[in-house]
CSV table of C-alpha atoms in Angstrom, one decimal:
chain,number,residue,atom,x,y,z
A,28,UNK,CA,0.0,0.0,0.0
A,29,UNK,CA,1.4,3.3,-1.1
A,30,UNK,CA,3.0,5.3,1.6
A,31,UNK,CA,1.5,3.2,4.5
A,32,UNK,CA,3.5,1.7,7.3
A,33,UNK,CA,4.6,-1.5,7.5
A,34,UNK,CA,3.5,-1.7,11.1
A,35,UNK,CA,0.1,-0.4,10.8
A,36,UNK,CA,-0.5,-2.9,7.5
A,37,UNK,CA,0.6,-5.7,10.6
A,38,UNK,CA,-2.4,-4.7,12.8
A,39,UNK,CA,-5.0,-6.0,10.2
A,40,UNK,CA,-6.4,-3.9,7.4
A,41,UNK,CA,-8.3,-0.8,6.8
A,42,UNK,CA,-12.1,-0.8,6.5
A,43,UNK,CA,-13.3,1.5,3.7
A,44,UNK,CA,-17.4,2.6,4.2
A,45,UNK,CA,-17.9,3.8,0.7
A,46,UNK,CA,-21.3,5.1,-0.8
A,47,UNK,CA,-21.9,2.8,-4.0
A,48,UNK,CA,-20.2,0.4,-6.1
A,49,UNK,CA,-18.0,2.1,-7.9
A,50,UNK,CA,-16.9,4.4,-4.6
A,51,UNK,CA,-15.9,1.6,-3.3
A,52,UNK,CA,-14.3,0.5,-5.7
A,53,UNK,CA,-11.7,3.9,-6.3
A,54,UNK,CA,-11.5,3.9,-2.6
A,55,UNK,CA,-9.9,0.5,-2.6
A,56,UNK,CA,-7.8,1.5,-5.6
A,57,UNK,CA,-6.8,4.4,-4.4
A,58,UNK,CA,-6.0,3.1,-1.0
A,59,UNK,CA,-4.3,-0.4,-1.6
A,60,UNK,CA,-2.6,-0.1,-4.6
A,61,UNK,CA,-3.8,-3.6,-5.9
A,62,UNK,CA,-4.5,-4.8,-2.6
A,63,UNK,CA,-8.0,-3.4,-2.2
A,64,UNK,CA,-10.6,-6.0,-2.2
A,65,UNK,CA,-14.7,-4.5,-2.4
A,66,UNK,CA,-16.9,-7.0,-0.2
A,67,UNK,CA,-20.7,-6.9,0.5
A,68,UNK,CA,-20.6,-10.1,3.1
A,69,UNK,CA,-18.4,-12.4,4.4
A,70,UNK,CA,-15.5,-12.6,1.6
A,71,UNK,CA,-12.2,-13.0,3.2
A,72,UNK,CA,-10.1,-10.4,2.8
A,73,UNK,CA,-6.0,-10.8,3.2
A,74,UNK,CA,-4.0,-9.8,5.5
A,75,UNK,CA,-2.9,-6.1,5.5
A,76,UNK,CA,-5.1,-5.6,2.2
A,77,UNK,CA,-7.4,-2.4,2.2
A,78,UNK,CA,-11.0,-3.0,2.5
A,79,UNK,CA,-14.2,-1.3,1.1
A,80,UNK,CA,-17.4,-1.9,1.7
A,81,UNK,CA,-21.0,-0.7,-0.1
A,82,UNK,CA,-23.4,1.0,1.8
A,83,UNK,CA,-26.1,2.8,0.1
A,84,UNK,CA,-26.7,4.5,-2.8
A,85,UNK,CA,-27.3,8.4,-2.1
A,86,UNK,CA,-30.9,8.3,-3.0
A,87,UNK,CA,-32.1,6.5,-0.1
A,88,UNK,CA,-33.7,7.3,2.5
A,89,UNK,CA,-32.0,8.7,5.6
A,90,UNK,CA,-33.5,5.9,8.0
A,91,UNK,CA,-32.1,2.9,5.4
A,92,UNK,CA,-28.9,4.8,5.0
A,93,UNK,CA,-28.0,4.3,8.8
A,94,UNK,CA,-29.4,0.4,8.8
A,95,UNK,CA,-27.3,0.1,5.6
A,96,UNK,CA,-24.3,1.9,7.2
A,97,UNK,CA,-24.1,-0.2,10.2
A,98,UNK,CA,-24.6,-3.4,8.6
A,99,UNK,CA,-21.3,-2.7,6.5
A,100,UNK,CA,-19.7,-1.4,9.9
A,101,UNK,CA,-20.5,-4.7,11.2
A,102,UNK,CA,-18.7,-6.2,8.2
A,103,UNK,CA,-16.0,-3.9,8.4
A,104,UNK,CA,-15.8,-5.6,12.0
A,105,UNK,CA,-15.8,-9.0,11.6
A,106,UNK,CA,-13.1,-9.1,9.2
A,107,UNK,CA,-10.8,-7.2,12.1
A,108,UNK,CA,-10.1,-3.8,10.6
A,109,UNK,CA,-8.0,-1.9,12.3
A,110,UNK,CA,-8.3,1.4,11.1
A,111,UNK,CA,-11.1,2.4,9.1
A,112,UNK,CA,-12.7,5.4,6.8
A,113,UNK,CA,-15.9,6.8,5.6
A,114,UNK,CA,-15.8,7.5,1.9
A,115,UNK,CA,-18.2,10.0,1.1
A,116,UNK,CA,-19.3,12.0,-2.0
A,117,UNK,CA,-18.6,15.9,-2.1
A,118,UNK,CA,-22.1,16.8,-2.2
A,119,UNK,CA,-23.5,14.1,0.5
A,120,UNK,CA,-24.0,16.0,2.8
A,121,UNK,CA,-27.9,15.0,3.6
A,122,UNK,CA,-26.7,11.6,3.3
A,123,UNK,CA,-23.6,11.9,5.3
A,124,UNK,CA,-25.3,13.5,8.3
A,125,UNK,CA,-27.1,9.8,8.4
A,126,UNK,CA,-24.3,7.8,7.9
A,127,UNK,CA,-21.9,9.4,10.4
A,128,UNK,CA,-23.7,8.7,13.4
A,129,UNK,CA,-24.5,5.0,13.1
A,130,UNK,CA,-20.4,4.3,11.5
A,131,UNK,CA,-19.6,6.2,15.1
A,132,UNK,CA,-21.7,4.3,17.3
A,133,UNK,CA,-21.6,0.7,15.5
A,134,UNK,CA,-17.4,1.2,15.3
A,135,UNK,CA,-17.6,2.2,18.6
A,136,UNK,CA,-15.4,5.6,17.2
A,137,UNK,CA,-15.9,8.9,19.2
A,138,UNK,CA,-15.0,11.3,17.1
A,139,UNK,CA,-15.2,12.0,13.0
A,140,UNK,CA,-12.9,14.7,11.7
A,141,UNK,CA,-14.6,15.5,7.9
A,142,UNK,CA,-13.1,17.3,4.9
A,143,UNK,CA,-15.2,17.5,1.9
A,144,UNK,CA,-12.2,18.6,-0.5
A,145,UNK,CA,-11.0,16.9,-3.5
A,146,UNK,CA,-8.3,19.3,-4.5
A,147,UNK,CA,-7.4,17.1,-7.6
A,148,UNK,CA,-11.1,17.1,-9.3
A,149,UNK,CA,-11.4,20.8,-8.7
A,150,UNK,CA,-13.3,20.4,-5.0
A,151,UNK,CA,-12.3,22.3,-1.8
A,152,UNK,CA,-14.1,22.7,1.5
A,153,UNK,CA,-14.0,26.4,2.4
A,154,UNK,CA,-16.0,27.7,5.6
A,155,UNK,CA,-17.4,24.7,6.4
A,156,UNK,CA,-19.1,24.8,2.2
A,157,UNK,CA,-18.1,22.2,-0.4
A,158,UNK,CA,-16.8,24.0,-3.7
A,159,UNK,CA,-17.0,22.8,-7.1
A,160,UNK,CA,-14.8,25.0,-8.7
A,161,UNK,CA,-16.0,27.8,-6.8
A,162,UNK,CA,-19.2,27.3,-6.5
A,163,UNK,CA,-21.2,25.6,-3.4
A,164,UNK,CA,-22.6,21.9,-4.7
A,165,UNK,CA,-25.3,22.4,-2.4
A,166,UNK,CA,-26.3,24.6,-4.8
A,167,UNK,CA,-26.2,22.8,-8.4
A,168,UNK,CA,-29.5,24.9,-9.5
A,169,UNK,CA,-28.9,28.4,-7.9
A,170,UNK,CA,-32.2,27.4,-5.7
A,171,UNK,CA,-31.4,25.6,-2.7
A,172,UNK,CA,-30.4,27.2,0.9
A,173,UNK,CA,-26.9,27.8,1.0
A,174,UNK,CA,-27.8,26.6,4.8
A,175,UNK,CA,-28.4,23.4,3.7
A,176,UNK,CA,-24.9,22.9,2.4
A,177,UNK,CA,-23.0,23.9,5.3
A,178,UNK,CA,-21.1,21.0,7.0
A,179,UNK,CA,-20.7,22.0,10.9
A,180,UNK,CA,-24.5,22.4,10.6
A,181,UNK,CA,-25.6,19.5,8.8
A,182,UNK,CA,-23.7,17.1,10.6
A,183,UNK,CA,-24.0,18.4,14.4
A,184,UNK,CA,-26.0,16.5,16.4
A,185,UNK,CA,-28.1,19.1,17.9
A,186,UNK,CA,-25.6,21.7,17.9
A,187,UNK,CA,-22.8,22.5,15.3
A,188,UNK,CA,-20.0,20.6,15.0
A,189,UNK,CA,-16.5,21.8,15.7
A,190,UNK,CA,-15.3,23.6,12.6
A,191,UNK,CA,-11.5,24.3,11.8
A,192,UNK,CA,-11.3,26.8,9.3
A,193,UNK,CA,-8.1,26.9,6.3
A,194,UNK,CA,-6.0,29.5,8.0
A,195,UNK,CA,-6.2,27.2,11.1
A,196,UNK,CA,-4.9,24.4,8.3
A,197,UNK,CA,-2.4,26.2,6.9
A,198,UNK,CA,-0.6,26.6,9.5
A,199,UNK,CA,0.2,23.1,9.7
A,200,UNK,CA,-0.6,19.9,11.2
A,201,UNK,CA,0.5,20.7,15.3
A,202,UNK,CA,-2.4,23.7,14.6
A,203,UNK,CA,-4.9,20.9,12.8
A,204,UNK,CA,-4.5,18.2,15.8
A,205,UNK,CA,-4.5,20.8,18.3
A,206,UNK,CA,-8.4,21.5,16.9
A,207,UNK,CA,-8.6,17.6,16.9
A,208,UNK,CA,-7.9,17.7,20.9
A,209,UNK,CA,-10.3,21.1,21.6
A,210,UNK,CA,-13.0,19.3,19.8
A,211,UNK,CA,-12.4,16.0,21.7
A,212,UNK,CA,-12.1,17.6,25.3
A,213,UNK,CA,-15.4,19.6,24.6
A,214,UNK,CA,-17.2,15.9,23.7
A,215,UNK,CA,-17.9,17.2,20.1
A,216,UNK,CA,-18.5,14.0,18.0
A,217,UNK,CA,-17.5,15.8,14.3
A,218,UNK,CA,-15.0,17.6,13.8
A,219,UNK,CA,-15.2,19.9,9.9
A,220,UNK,CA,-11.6,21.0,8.9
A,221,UNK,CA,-11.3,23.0,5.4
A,222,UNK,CA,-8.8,22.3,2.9
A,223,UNK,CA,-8.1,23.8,-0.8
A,224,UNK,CA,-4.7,21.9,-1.8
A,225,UNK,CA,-3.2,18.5,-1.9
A,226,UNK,CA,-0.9,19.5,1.1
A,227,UNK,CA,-4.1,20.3,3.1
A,228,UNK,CA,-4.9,17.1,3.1
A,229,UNK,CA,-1.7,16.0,3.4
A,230,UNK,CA,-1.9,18.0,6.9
A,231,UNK,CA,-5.3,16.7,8.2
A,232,UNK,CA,-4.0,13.1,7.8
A,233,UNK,CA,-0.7,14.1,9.8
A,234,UNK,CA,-2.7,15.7,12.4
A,235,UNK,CA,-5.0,12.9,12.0
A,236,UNK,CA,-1.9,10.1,13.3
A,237,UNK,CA,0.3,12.3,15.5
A,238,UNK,CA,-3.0,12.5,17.9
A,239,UNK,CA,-3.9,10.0,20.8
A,240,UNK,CA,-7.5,9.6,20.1
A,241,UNK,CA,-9.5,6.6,18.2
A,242,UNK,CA,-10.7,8.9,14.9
A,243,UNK,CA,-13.1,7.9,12.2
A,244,UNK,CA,-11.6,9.8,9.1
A,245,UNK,CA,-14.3,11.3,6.8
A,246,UNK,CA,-13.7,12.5,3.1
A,247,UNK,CA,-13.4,12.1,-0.5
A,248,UNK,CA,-11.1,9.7,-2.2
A,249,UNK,CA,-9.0,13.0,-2.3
């Protein structure tokens, strides 16, 4: 797997909660390098290869997408996963507000830190928005409210989640997992950082590892 350590690829392999079929798919890709496998069911998966796992298309209902998502979180489980990640579509946000809670509770995770950006396809995550080139997909006919497309809104569970905006990013990872630990000392379950470039990212997923704390990462195959 492409710039993964040895050690963690030892502890078992990573669970991949994708949308659809094809998610899944270029989450495995992109993740194992020819060592991601797509189950639905009790396949066996190898040792240390990456693992993705379908769990509703995004025109279902909220109340199926969270049966959905914790019946492939109970997949994700049985075959041992030792790390795992919530693939989600830039402009899911409706769906991921009812995915995120039941991969939380049924992996037993306490905390979700979300970007939205896919700096490579033109996407970036910018006060909490998703922007396709720009322009917020919450709003792909100019009609919508832009409220309904903002992140620490959608996906706080009774109040807004904690939000880390791209100056905060920029600055570097120490600044991105010091946000990690205010979010988790305040018992905030999500956790929205923004990100416009590759090294962004690159950033968040530092952060992500240099913390203490069991973390469900959230994002696009970016």
């Amino acid at each position: 797997m492409r710039g993964v350590d040895p050690r963690l690829l030892a502890q078992g392999p990573t669970g991949v909660l994708a949308g659809d079929w094809p998610a899944a798919a270029e989450a495995a890709a992109a993740l194992g390098d020819g060592d991601g496998w797509v189950v639905d069911g009790p396949t066996a998966v190898p040792p240390g290869a990456t693992l993705a796992v379908v769990t509703v298309p995004t025109g279902v209902d909220p109340p199926a997408v969270a049966r959905r998502t914790r019946e492939a979180a109970r997949t994700l489980q049985a075959h041992r996963c030792a790390r795992h990640f919530l693939h989600c579509p830039p402009d899911g946000g409706t769906v991921l507000a009812a995915q995120l809670p039941a991969a939380l509770a049924e992996l037993a995770l306490p905390l979700a830190v979300v970007t939205s950006a896919h700096p490579a396809a033109g996407v970036t995550c910018i006060g909490g928005y998703t922007l396709q080139e720009g322009r917020p997909t919450c709003l792909p006919h100019g009609g919508a409210p832009l409220g309904r497309g903002h992140l620490p809104a959608v996906l706080g569970e009774g109040r807004p989640a904690a939000h880390l905006g791209l100056d905060g990013v920029l600055e570097g990872p120490r600044v991105v997992a010091q946000a990690i630990a205010e979010a988790w000392g305040a018992g905030q379950r999500v956790l929205v950082v923004d990100a416009a470039r590759e090294e962004d990212l690159a950033a968040i997923a530092r952060a992500i590892v240099i913390t203490p704390y069991p973390i469900l990462p959230v994002g696009s195959t970016g």
